[in-house]
mmCIF file of N, CA and C in Angstrom:
data_model
loop_
_atom_site.group_PDB
_atom_site.id
_atom_site.type_symbol
_atom_site.label_atom_id
_atom_site.label_comp_id
_atom_site.label_asym_id
_atom_site.label_seq_id
_atom_site.Cartn_x
_atom_site.Cartn_y
_atom_site.Cartn_z
ATOM 1 N N MET U 1435 -9.828 63.644 36.955
ATOM 2 C CA MET U 1435 -9.999 62.612 35.956
ATOM 3 C C MET U 1435 -8.659 61.926 35.704
ATOM 4 N N GLU U 1436 -8.624 60.635 35.875
ATOM 5 C CA GLU U 1436 -7.401 59.870 35.658
ATOM 6 C C GLU U 1436 -7.353 59.391 34.209
ATOM 7 N N ILE U 1437 -6.193 59.517 33.605
ATOM 8 C CA ILE U 1437 -6.003 59.112 32.210
ATOM 9 C C ILE U 1437 -5.550 57.665 32.189
ATOM 10 N N ALA U 1438 -6.194 56.847 31.353
ATOM 11 C CA ALA U 1438 -5.876 55.415 31.293
ATOM 12 C C ALA U 1438 -4.413 55.181 30.928
ATOM 13 N N ASN U 1439 -3.938 55.820 29.883
ATOM 14 C CA ASN U 1439 -2.549 55.682 29.475
ATOM 15 C C ASN U 1439 -1.969 57.075 29.253
ATOM 16 N N PRO U 1440 -1.361 57.654 30.278
ATOM 17 C CA PRO U 1440 -0.884 59.028 30.173
ATOM 18 C C PRO U 1440 0.205 59.247 29.124
ATOM 19 N N ILE U 1441 1.020 58.240 28.860
ATOM 20 C CA ILE U 1441 2.074 58.393 27.862
ATOM 21 C C ILE U 1441 1.482 58.495 26.463
ATOM 22 N N GLU U 1442 0.518 57.652 26.175
ATOM 23 C CA GLU U 1442 -0.153 57.738 24.869
ATOM 24 C C GLU U 1442 -0.890 59.068 24.736
ATOM 25 N N GLU U 1443 -1.500 59.516 25.810
ATOM 26 C CA GLU U 1443 -2.184 60.807 25.796
ATOM 27 C C GLU U 1443 -1.187 61.936 25.564
ATOM 28 N N ALA U 1444 -0.037 61.873 26.202
ATOM 29 C CA ALA U 1444 0.996 62.889 26.012
ATOM 30 C C ALA U 1444 1.479 62.897 24.557
ATOM 31 N N ARG U 1445 1.622 61.720 23.985
ATOM 32 C CA ARG U 1445 2.053 61.635 22.575
ATOM 33 C C ARG U 1445 0.977 62.179 21.630
ATOM 34 N N ARG U 1446 -0.273 62.052 22.044
ATOM 35 C CA ARG U 1446 -1.370 62.607 21.239
ATOM 36 C C ARG U 1446 -1.255 64.134 21.213
ATOM 37 N N TYR U 1447 -0.857 64.727 22.331
ATOM 38 C CA TYR U 1447 -0.629 66.168 22.362
ATOM 39 C C TYR U 1447 0.479 66.564 21.379
ATOM 40 N N VAL U 1448 1.551 65.786 21.339
ATOM 41 C CA VAL U 1448 2.649 66.075 20.414
ATOM 42 C C VAL U 1448 2.151 65.993 18.966
ATOM 43 N N ALA U 1449 1.367 64.978 18.667
ATOM 44 C CA ALA U 1449 0.814 64.839 17.313
ATOM 45 C C ALA U 1449 -0.078 66.033 16.973
ATOM 46 N N ASN U 1450 -0.862 66.485 17.934
ATOM 47 C CA ASN U 1450 -1.705 67.663 17.701
ATOM 48 C C ASN U 1450 -0.852 68.905 17.461
ATOM 49 N N ALA U 1451 0.232 69.039 18.219
ATOM 50 C CA ALA U 1451 1.129 70.186 18.043
ATOM 51 C C ALA U 1451 1.790 70.156 16.660
ATOM 52 N N GLU U 1452 2.097 68.959 16.169
ATOM 53 C CA GLU U 1452 2.675 68.844 14.822
ATOM 54 C C GLU U 1452 1.703 69.348 13.766
ATOM 55 N N GLU U 1453 0.416 69.075 13.965
ATOM 56 C CA GLU U 1453 -0.596 69.572 13.025
ATOM 57 C C GLU U 1453 -0.728 71.088 13.120
ATOM 58 N N VAL U 1454 -0.651 71.618 14.323
ATOM 59 C CA VAL U 1454 -0.780 73.061 14.523
ATOM 60 C C VAL U 1454 0.391 73.801 13.892
ATOM 61 N N ILE U 1455 1.607 73.316 14.085
ATOM 62 C CA ILE U 1455 2.791 74.030 13.584
ATOM 63 C C ILE U 1455 2.798 74.082 12.054
ATOM 64 N N LYS U 1456 2.149 73.138 11.413
ATOM 65 C CA LYS U 1456 2.052 73.163 9.945
ATOM 66 C C LYS U 1456 1.292 74.390 9.459
ATOM 67 N N LYS U 1457 0.399 74.905 10.295
ATOM 68 C CA LYS U 1457 -0.392 76.081 9.927
ATOM 69 C C LYS U 1457 0.407 77.376 10.067
ATOM 70 N N ALA U 1458 1.591 77.302 10.663
ATOM 71 C CA ALA U 1458 2.403 78.497 10.905
ATOM 72 C C ALA U 1458 3.137 78.973 9.652
ATOM 73 N N ASP U 1459 3.024 78.260 8.570
ATOM 74 C CA ASP U 1459 3.656 78.635 7.300
ATOM 75 C C ASP U 1459 5.159 78.854 7.435
ATOM 76 N N TYR U 1460 5.907 77.844 7.056
ATOM 77 C CA TYR U 1460 7.361 77.873 7.150
ATOM 78 C C TYR U 1460 7.960 78.565 5.942
ATOM 79 N N ASP U 1461 8.888 79.481 6.186
ATOM 80 C CA ASP U 1461 9.630 80.168 5.131
ATOM 81 C C ASP U 1461 11.036 79.576 5.099
ATOM 82 N N PRO U 1462 11.326 78.706 4.099
ATOM 83 C CA PRO U 1462 12.634 78.042 4.068
ATOM 84 C C PRO U 1462 13.804 78.998 3.847
ATOM 85 N N GLU U 1463 13.563 80.110 3.183
ATOM 86 C CA GLU U 1463 14.635 81.072 2.946
ATOM 87 C C GLU U 1463 15.080 81.717 4.268
ATOM 88 N N LEU U 1464 14.128 82.039 5.113
ATOM 89 C CA LEU U 1464 14.433 82.655 6.404
ATOM 90 C C LEU U 1464 14.634 81.632 7.522
ATOM 91 N N LYS U 1465 14.276 80.381 7.242
ATOM 92 C CA LYS U 1465 14.354 79.289 8.223
ATOM 93 C C LYS U 1465 13.572 79.627 9.493
ATOM 94 N N ARG U 1466 12.344 80.099 9.266
ATOM 95 C CA ARG U 1466 11.469 80.454 10.379
ATOM 96 C C ARG U 1466 10.010 80.382 9.943
ATOM 97 N N TYR U 1467 9.160 80.273 10.917
ATOM 98 C CA TYR U 1467 7.727 80.278 10.653
ATOM 99 C C TYR U 1467 7.257 81.717 10.557
ATOM 100 N N THR U 1468 6.188 81.944 9.817
ATOM 101 C CA THR U 1468 5.733 83.314 9.594
ATOM 102 C C THR U 1468 4.604 83.730 10.515
ATOM 103 N N ASP U 1469 3.928 82.790 11.150
ATOM 104 C CA ASP U 1469 2.775 83.122 11.991
ATOM 105 C C ASP U 1469 3.010 82.671 13.434
ATOM 106 N N GLY U 1470 3.316 83.643 14.293
ATOM 107 C CA GLY U 1470 3.609 83.358 15.692
ATOM 108 C C GLY U 1470 2.434 82.788 16.462
ATOM 109 N N LYS U 1471 1.218 83.076 16.012
ATOM 110 C CA LYS U 1471 0.023 82.550 16.690
ATOM 111 C C LYS U 1471 0.064 81.026 16.747
ATOM 112 N N TYR U 1472 0.411 80.407 15.634
ATOM 113 C CA TYR U 1472 0.425 78.938 15.582
ATOM 114 C C TYR U 1472 1.641 78.361 16.303
ATOM 115 N N VAL U 1473 2.724 79.110 16.326
ATOM 116 C CA VAL U 1473 3.888 78.674 17.106
ATOM 117 C C VAL U 1473 3.506 78.647 18.586
ATOM 118 N N LYS U 1474 2.828 79.695 19.048
ATOM 119 C CA LYS U 1474 2.377 79.740 20.443
ATOM 120 C C LYS U 1474 1.423 78.588 20.749
ATOM 121 N N MET U 1475 0.480 78.354 19.845
ATOM 122 C CA MET U 1475 -0.472 77.264 20.061
ATOM 123 C C MET U 1475 0.243 75.915 20.123
ATOM 124 N N ALA U 1476 1.203 75.703 19.232
ATOM 125 C CA ALA U 1476 1.961 74.446 19.226
ATOM 126 C C ALA U 1476 2.777 74.312 20.505
ATOM 127 N N GLY U 1477 3.422 75.388 20.942
ATOM 128 C CA GLY U 1477 4.209 75.353 22.171
ATOM 129 C C GLY U 1477 3.349 75.030 23.382
ATOM 130 N N ASN U 1478 2.195 75.650 23.475
ATOM 131 C CA ASN U 1478 1.301 75.381 24.602
ATOM 132 C C ASN U 1478 0.781 73.945 24.572
ATOM 133 N N THR U 1479 0.490 73.449 23.399
ATOM 134 C CA THR U 1479 0.025 72.069 23.268
ATOM 135 C C THR U 1479 1.136 71.096 23.663
ATOM 136 N N LEU U 1480 2.353 71.355 23.200
ATOM 137 C CA LEU U 1480 3.492 70.506 23.569
ATOM 138 C C LEU U 1480 3.706 70.485 25.080
ATOM 139 N N TRP U 1481 3.684 71.656 25.702
ATOM 140 C CA TRP U 1481 3.940 71.721 27.137
ATOM 141 C C TRP U 1481 2.842 70.994 27.918
ATOM 142 N N ASN U 1482 1.614 71.128 27.477
ATOM 143 C CA ASN U 1482 0.530 70.403 28.143
ATOM 144 C C ASN U 1482 0.715 68.894 28.028
ATOM 145 N N GLY U 1483 1.223 68.438 26.899
ATOM 146 C CA GLY U 1483 1.534 67.019 26.752
ATOM 147 C C GLY U 1483 2.625 66.585 27.720
ATOM 148 N N CYS U 1484 3.631 67.431 27.886
ATOM 149 C CA CYS U 1484 4.697 67.129 28.854
ATOM 150 C C CYS U 1484 4.130 67.052 30.263
ATOM 151 N N LEU U 1485 3.222 67.956 30.589
ATOM 152 C CA LEU U 1485 2.625 67.958 31.921
ATOM 153 C C LEU U 1485 1.801 66.698 32.184
ATOM 154 N N VAL U 1486 1.156 66.184 31.156
ATOM 155 C CA VAL U 1486 0.407 64.938 31.319
ATOM 156 C C VAL U 1486 1.352 63.812 31.733
ATOM 157 N N ALA U 1487 2.486 63.705 31.054
ATOM 158 C CA ALA U 1487 3.467 62.661 31.367
ATOM 159 C C ALA U 1487 4.087 62.892 32.741
ATOM 160 N N LEU U 1488 4.449 64.131 33.038
ATOM 161 C CA LEU U 1488 5.073 64.447 34.329
ATOM 162 C C LEU U 1488 4.096 64.251 35.488
ATOM 163 N N ASP U 1489 2.844 64.630 35.290
ATOM 164 C CA ASP U 1489 1.832 64.425 36.331
ATOM 165 C C ASP U 1489 1.685 62.943 36.658
ATOM 166 N N ALA U 1490 1.711 62.113 35.628
ATOM 167 C CA ALA U 1490 1.591 60.665 35.848
ATOM 168 C C ALA U 1490 2.804 60.129 36.600
ATOM 169 N N LEU U 1491 3.972 60.614 36.248
ATOM 170 C CA LEU U 1491 5.202 60.148 36.889
ATOM 171 C C LEU U 1491 5.280 60.581 38.352
ATOM 172 N N PHE U 1492 4.967 61.826 38.609
ATOM 173 C CA PHE U 1492 5.131 62.375 39.950
ATOM 174 C C PHE U 1492 3.874 62.279 40.809
ATOM 175 N N GLY U 1493 2.757 61.882 40.208
ATOM 176 C CA GLY U 1493 1.515 61.812 40.973
ATOM 177 C C GLY U 1493 1.001 63.185 41.362
ATOM 178 N N ILE U 1494 1.316 64.181 40.553
ATOM 179 C CA ILE U 1494 0.847 65.541 40.819
ATOM 180 C C ILE U 1494 -0.562 65.662 40.268
ATOM 181 N N SER U 1495 -1.484 65.980 41.144
ATOM 182 C CA SER U 1495 -2.863 66.121 40.686
ATOM 183 C C SER U 1495 -3.114 67.559 40.272
ATOM 184 N N LYS U 1496 -3.982 67.698 39.308
ATOM 185 C CA LYS U 1496 -4.324 69.027 38.818
ATOM 186 C C LYS U 1496 -5.148 69.754 39.869
ATOM 187 N N ARG U 1497 -4.819 70.998 40.069
ATOM 188 C CA ARG U 1497 -5.587 71.864 40.946
ATOM 189 C C ARG U 1497 -6.053 73.049 40.136
ATOM 190 N N LYS U 1498 -6.877 73.860 40.741
ATOM 191 C CA LYS U 1498 -7.296 75.083 40.066
ATOM 192 C C LYS U 1498 -6.075 75.982 39.915
ATOM 193 N N GLY U 1499 -6.046 76.713 38.841
ATOM 194 C CA GLY U 1499 -4.937 77.621 38.607
ATOM 195 C C GLY U 1499 -3.866 76.991 37.734
ATOM 196 N N ARG U 1500 -2.816 77.722 37.539
ATOM 197 C CA ARG U 1500 -1.726 77.284 36.674
ATOM 198 C C ARG U 1500 -0.789 76.345 37.402
ATOM 199 N N PRO U 1501 -0.262 75.355 36.678
ATOM 200 C CA PRO U 1501 0.731 74.471 37.295
ATOM 201 C C PRO U 1501 2.010 75.259 37.595
ATOM 202 N N ASP U 1502 2.598 75.000 38.727
ATOM 203 C CA ASP U 1502 3.803 75.705 39.147
ATOM 204 C C ASP U 1502 5.025 74.887 38.737
ATOM 205 N N ILE U 1503 5.899 75.489 37.933
ATOM 206 C CA ILE U 1503 7.088 74.789 37.455
ATOM 207 C C ILE U 1503 7.963 74.340 38.616
ATOM 208 N N ASP U 1504 7.914 75.058 39.726
ATOM 209 C CA ASP U 1504 8.733 74.678 40.882
ATOM 210 C C ASP U 1504 8.370 73.295 41.412
ATOM 211 N N LYS U 1505 7.085 72.935 41.346
ATOM 212 C CA LYS U 1505 6.674 71.593 41.774
ATOM 213 C C LYS U 1505 7.343 70.529 40.911
ATOM 214 N N TYR U 1506 7.398 70.789 39.620
ATOM 215 C CA TYR U 1506 7.963 69.822 38.688
ATOM 216 C C TYR U 1506 9.485 69.747 38.803
ATOM 217 N N THR U 1507 10.125 70.897 38.932
ATOM 218 C CA THR U 1507 11.587 70.861 39.035
ATOM 219 C C THR U 1507 12.024 70.230 40.357
ATOM 220 N N GLU U 1508 11.298 70.496 41.425
ATOM 221 C CA GLU U 1508 11.643 69.893 42.713
ATOM 222 C C GLU U 1508 11.444 68.376 42.674
ATOM 223 N N ALA U 1509 10.336 67.940 42.085
ATOM 224 C CA ALA U 1509 10.084 66.506 41.975
ATOM 225 C C ALA U 1509 11.125 65.838 41.079
ATOM 226 N N ALA U 1510 11.499 66.494 39.990
ATOM 227 C CA ALA U 1510 12.516 65.942 39.085
ATOM 228 C C ALA U 1510 13.881 65.914 39.768
ATOM 229 N N ARG U 1511 14.192 66.934 40.532
ATOM 230 C CA ARG U 1511 15.474 67.007 41.247
ATOM 231 C C ARG U 1511 15.614 65.815 42.204
ATOM 232 N N LYS U 1512 14.524 65.461 42.856
ATOM 233 C CA LYS U 1512 14.545 64.332 43.791
ATOM 234 C C LYS U 1512 14.599 62.991 43.068
ATOM 235 N N ARG U 1513 14.105 62.954 41.840
ATOM 236 C CA ARG U 1513 13.974 61.688 41.125
ATOM 237 C C ARG U 1513 15.172 61.351 40.258
ATOM 238 N N ASP U 1514 15.621 62.332 39.442
ATOM 239 C CA ASP U 1514 16.611 61.993 38.418
ATOM 240 C C ASP U 1514 17.201 63.274 37.821
ATOM 241 N N LYS U 1515 18.533 63.372 37.771
ATOM 242 C CA LYS U 1515 19.188 64.576 37.244
ATOM 243 C C LYS U 1515 18.939 64.772 35.749
ATOM 244 N N LYS U 1516 18.902 63.680 35.012
ATOM 245 C CA LYS U 1516 18.665 63.785 33.575
ATOM 246 C C LYS U 1516 17.261 64.322 33.309
ATOM 247 N N LEU U 1517 16.288 63.814 34.058
ATOM 248 C CA LEU U 1517 14.921 64.305 33.914
ATOM 249 C C LEU U 1517 14.844 65.776 34.292
ATOM 250 N N LEU U 1518 15.550 66.166 35.326
ATOM 251 C CA LEU U 1518 15.575 67.576 35.737
ATOM 252 C C LEU U 1518 16.076 68.452 34.593
ATOM 253 N N ALA U 1519 17.136 68.031 33.932
ATOM 254 C CA ALA U 1519 17.670 68.803 32.803
ATOM 255 C C ALA U 1519 16.640 68.918 31.682
ATOM 256 N N PHE U 1520 15.966 67.804 31.379
ATOM 257 C CA PHE U 1520 14.924 67.836 30.347
ATOM 258 C C PHE U 1520 13.799 68.802 30.727
ATOM 259 N N VAL U 1521 13.379 68.767 31.984
ATOM 260 C CA VAL U 1521 12.268 69.611 32.427
ATOM 261 C C VAL U 1521 12.659 71.092 32.386
ATOM 262 N N VAL U 1522 13.825 71.421 32.897
ATOM 263 C CA VAL U 1522 14.263 72.816 32.925
ATOM 264 C C VAL U 1522 14.450 73.355 31.504
ATOM 265 N N ASP U 1523 15.153 72.604 30.674
ATOM 266 C CA ASP U 1523 15.396 73.061 29.300
ATOM 267 C C ASP U 1523 14.116 73.032 28.470
ATOM 268 N N GLY U 1524 13.298 72.011 28.685
ATOM 269 C CA GLY U 1524 12.029 71.913 27.973
ATOM 270 C C GLY U 1524 11.099 73.050 28.337
ATOM 271 N N TYR U 1525 11.018 73.369 29.617
ATOM 272 C CA TYR U 1525 10.174 74.481 30.071
ATOM 273 C C TYR U 1525 10.601 75.776 29.394
ATOM 274 N N SER U 1526 11.883 76.037 29.385
ATOM 275 C CA SER U 1526 12.404 77.263 28.782
ATOM 276 C C SER U 1526 12.108 77.325 27.287
ATOM 277 N N THR U 1527 12.359 76.231 26.601
ATOM 278 C CA THR U 1527 12.194 76.219 25.144
ATOM 279 C C THR U 1527 10.731 76.122 24.727
ATOM 280 N N ILE U 1528 10.021 75.155 25.295
ATOM 281 C CA ILE U 1528 8.642 74.884 24.867
ATOM 282 C C ILE U 1528 7.680 75.935 25.414
ATOM 283 N N HIS U 1529 7.674 76.056 26.729
ATOM 284 C CA HIS U 1529 6.665 76.893 27.367
ATOM 285 C C HIS U 1529 6.955 78.383 27.202
ATOM 286 N N LEU U 1530 8.197 78.783 27.469
ATOM 287 C CA LEU U 1530 8.513 80.208 27.424
ATOM 288 C C LEU U 1530 8.784 80.709 26.004
ATOM 289 N N CYS U 1531 9.760 80.099 25.312
ATOM 290 C CA CYS U 1531 10.130 80.593 23.977
ATOM 291 C C CYS U 1531 9.023 80.378 22.943
ATOM 292 N N MET U 1532 8.472 79.177 22.925
ATOM 293 C CA MET U 1532 7.422 78.905 21.940
ATOM 294 C C MET U 1532 6.061 79.404 22.430
ATOM 295 N N GLY U 1533 5.648 78.940 23.603
ATOM 296 C CA GLY U 1533 4.297 79.195 24.079
ATOM 297 C C GLY U 1533 4.000 80.642 24.427
ATOM 298 N N TYR U 1534 4.936 81.314 25.080
ATOM 299 C CA TYR U 1534 4.722 82.707 25.453
ATOM 300 C C TYR U 1534 5.237 83.675 24.402
ATOM 301 N N ASP U 1535 6.489 83.478 23.997
ATOM 302 C CA ASP U 1535 7.113 84.441 23.090
ATOM 303 C C ASP U 1535 6.734 84.223 21.631
ATOM 304 N N GLY U 1536 6.336 83.013 21.287
ATOM 305 C CA GLY U 1536 6.019 82.724 19.888
ATOM 306 C C GLY U 1536 7.244 82.805 19.001
ATOM 307 N N ASN U 1537 8.399 82.378 19.524
ATOM 308 C CA ASN U 1537 9.650 82.415 18.765
ATOM 309 C C ASN U 1537 9.473 81.606 17.485
ATOM 310 N N LYS U 1538 9.647 82.257 16.347
ATOM 311 C CA LYS U 1538 9.353 81.647 15.051
ATOM 312 C C LYS U 1538 10.516 80.873 14.443
ATOM 313 N N SER U 1539 11.652 80.862 15.088
ATOM 314 C CA SER U 1539 12.824 80.163 14.566
ATOM 315 C C SER U 1539 12.539 78.664 14.436
ATOM 316 N N LYS U 1540 12.855 78.119 13.284
ATOM 317 C CA LYS U 1540 12.655 76.686 13.059
ATOM 318 C C LYS U 1540 13.496 75.871 14.030
ATOM 319 N N LYS U 1541 14.720 76.323 14.294
ATOM 320 C CA LYS U 1541 15.596 75.596 15.223
ATOM 321 C C LYS U 1541 14.999 75.552 16.631
ATOM 322 N N VAL U 1542 14.438 76.651 17.078
ATOM 323 C CA VAL U 1542 13.822 76.690 18.406
ATOM 324 C C VAL U 1542 12.619 75.749 18.448
ATOM 325 N N CYS U 1543 11.785 75.811 17.418
ATOM 326 C CA CYS U 1543 10.596 74.947 17.380
ATOM 327 C C CYS U 1543 10.985 73.472 17.299
ATOM 328 N N ASP U 1544 11.973 73.155 16.490
ATOM 329 C CA ASP U 1544 12.444 71.766 16.410
ATOM 330 C C ASP U 1544 12.980 71.301 17.764
ATOM 331 N N ALA U 1545 13.709 72.184 18.435
ATOM 332 C CA ALA U 1545 14.221 71.843 19.767
ATOM 333 C C ALA U 1545 13.072 71.623 20.735
ATOM 334 N N GLY U 1546 12.022 72.414 20.628
ATOM 335 C CA GLY U 1546 10.853 72.237 21.479
ATOM 336 C C GLY U 1546 10.228 70.866 21.307
ATOM 337 N N PHE U 1547 10.077 70.436 20.070
ATOM 338 C CA PHE U 1547 9.523 69.102 19.806
ATOM 339 C C PHE U 1547 10.468 68.017 20.320
ATOM 340 N N ASP U 1548 11.772 68.229 20.150
ATOM 341 C CA ASP U 1548 12.751 67.257 20.652
ATOM 342 C C ASP U 1548 12.671 67.129 22.177
ATOM 343 N N TYR U 1549 12.584 68.272 22.866
ATOM 344 C CA TYR U 1549 12.478 68.236 24.331
ATOM 345 C C TYR U 1549 11.186 67.564 24.780
ATOM 346 N N ALA U 1550 10.096 67.876 24.108
ATOM 347 C CA ALA U 1550 8.816 67.258 24.485
ATOM 348 C C ALA U 1550 8.896 65.743 24.354
ATOM 349 N N ASN U 1551 9.427 65.278 23.244
ATOM 350 C CA ASN U 1551 9.563 63.828 23.049
ATOM 351 C C ASN U 1551 10.519 63.217 24.066
ATOM 352 N N ALA U 1552 11.596 63.930 24.395
ATOM 353 C CA ALA U 1552 12.558 63.420 25.378
ATOM 354 C C ALA U 1552 11.912 63.310 26.755
ATOM 355 N N ILE U 1553 11.146 64.317 27.147
ATOM 356 C CA ILE U 1553 10.476 64.286 28.451
ATOM 357 C C ILE U 1553 9.483 63.134 28.510
ATOM 358 N N ILE U 1554 8.682 63.001 27.484
ATOM 359 C CA ILE U 1554 7.664 61.943 27.462
ATOM 360 C C ILE U 1554 8.315 60.565 27.440
ATOM 361 N N ASP U 1555 9.326 60.382 26.596
ATOM 362 C CA ASP U 1555 10.015 59.085 26.525
ATOM 363 C C ASP U 1555 10.678 58.734 27.855
ATOM 364 N N TYR U 1556 11.281 59.734 28.500
ATOM 365 C CA TYR U 1556 11.959 59.474 29.765
ATOM 366 C C TYR U 1556 10.960 59.159 30.871
ATOM 367 N N CYS U 1557 9.840 59.848 30.867
ATOM 368 C CA CYS U 1557 8.779 59.535 31.835
ATOM 369 C C CYS U 1557 8.288 58.108 31.635
ATOM 370 N N GLU U 1558 8.167 57.696 30.383
ATOM 371 C CA GLU U 1558 7.718 56.330 30.095
ATOM 372 C C GLU U 1558 8.683 55.309 30.688
ATOM 373 N N LYS U 1559 9.993 55.580 30.591
ATOM 374 C CA LYS U 1559 10.992 54.662 31.156
ATOM 375 C C LYS U 1559 10.872 54.560 32.677
ATOM 376 N N LEU U 1560 10.537 55.680 33.314
ATOM 377 C CA LEU U 1560 10.506 55.728 34.768
ATOM 378 C C LEU U 1560 9.173 55.303 35.375
ATOM 379 N N LEU U 1561 8.129 55.303 34.569
ATOM 380 C CA LEU U 1561 6.800 54.924 35.080
ATOM 381 C C LEU U 1561 6.701 53.420 35.268
ATOM 382 N N PRO U 1562 5.928 52.988 36.249
ATOM 383 C CA PRO U 1562 5.674 51.548 36.380
ATOM 384 C C PRO U 1562 4.920 51.044 35.147
ATOM 385 N N VAL U 1563 5.156 49.819 34.783
ATOM 386 C CA VAL U 1563 4.551 49.236 33.578
ATOM 387 C C VAL U 1563 3.029 49.310 33.630
ATOM 388 N N THR U 1564 2.432 49.157 34.794
ATOM 389 C CA THR U 1564 0.970 49.164 34.903
ATOM 390 C C THR U 1564 0.362 50.485 34.508
ATOM 391 N N VAL U 1565 1.065 51.611 34.686
ATOM 392 C CA VAL U 1565 0.544 52.911 34.336
ATOM 393 C C VAL U 1565 0.542 53.104 32.826
ATOM 394 N N CYS U 1566 1.527 52.545 32.139
ATOM 395 C CA CYS U 1566 1.670 52.730 30.691
ATOM 396 C C CYS U 1566 0.843 51.717 29.897
ATOM 397 N N ALA U 1567 0.399 50.662 30.507
ATOM 398 C CA ALA U 1567 -0.327 49.616 29.768
ATOM 399 C C ALA U 1567 -1.756 49.971 29.529
#
């Protein structure tokens, strides 16, 4: 299934993740969220949004099974060093720390959202105008 505007769809994932993270109950005294379940859900939602943008940029079609990060890092390495840095750091922060580990630190979660937005914004810059319209 081809997405009409993958960048807008990716941003919709970020908006959904923002709603999910609100359910994690933030403790300002500890500067961390109290419910790792919602941190994991937000991280997975963010990473899926990044994959939507990256798939559109690289023309990677979805196959059965899990997406392989090596495909994305190799494609980013060939395309742009800055994008490669965003993908590698974003994968570590969003997918691993938030999505798998459920790291409740507010700083980690904020960084995850920052990386997701950076990846999506950078993909938008690199995509042909016809794909984003």
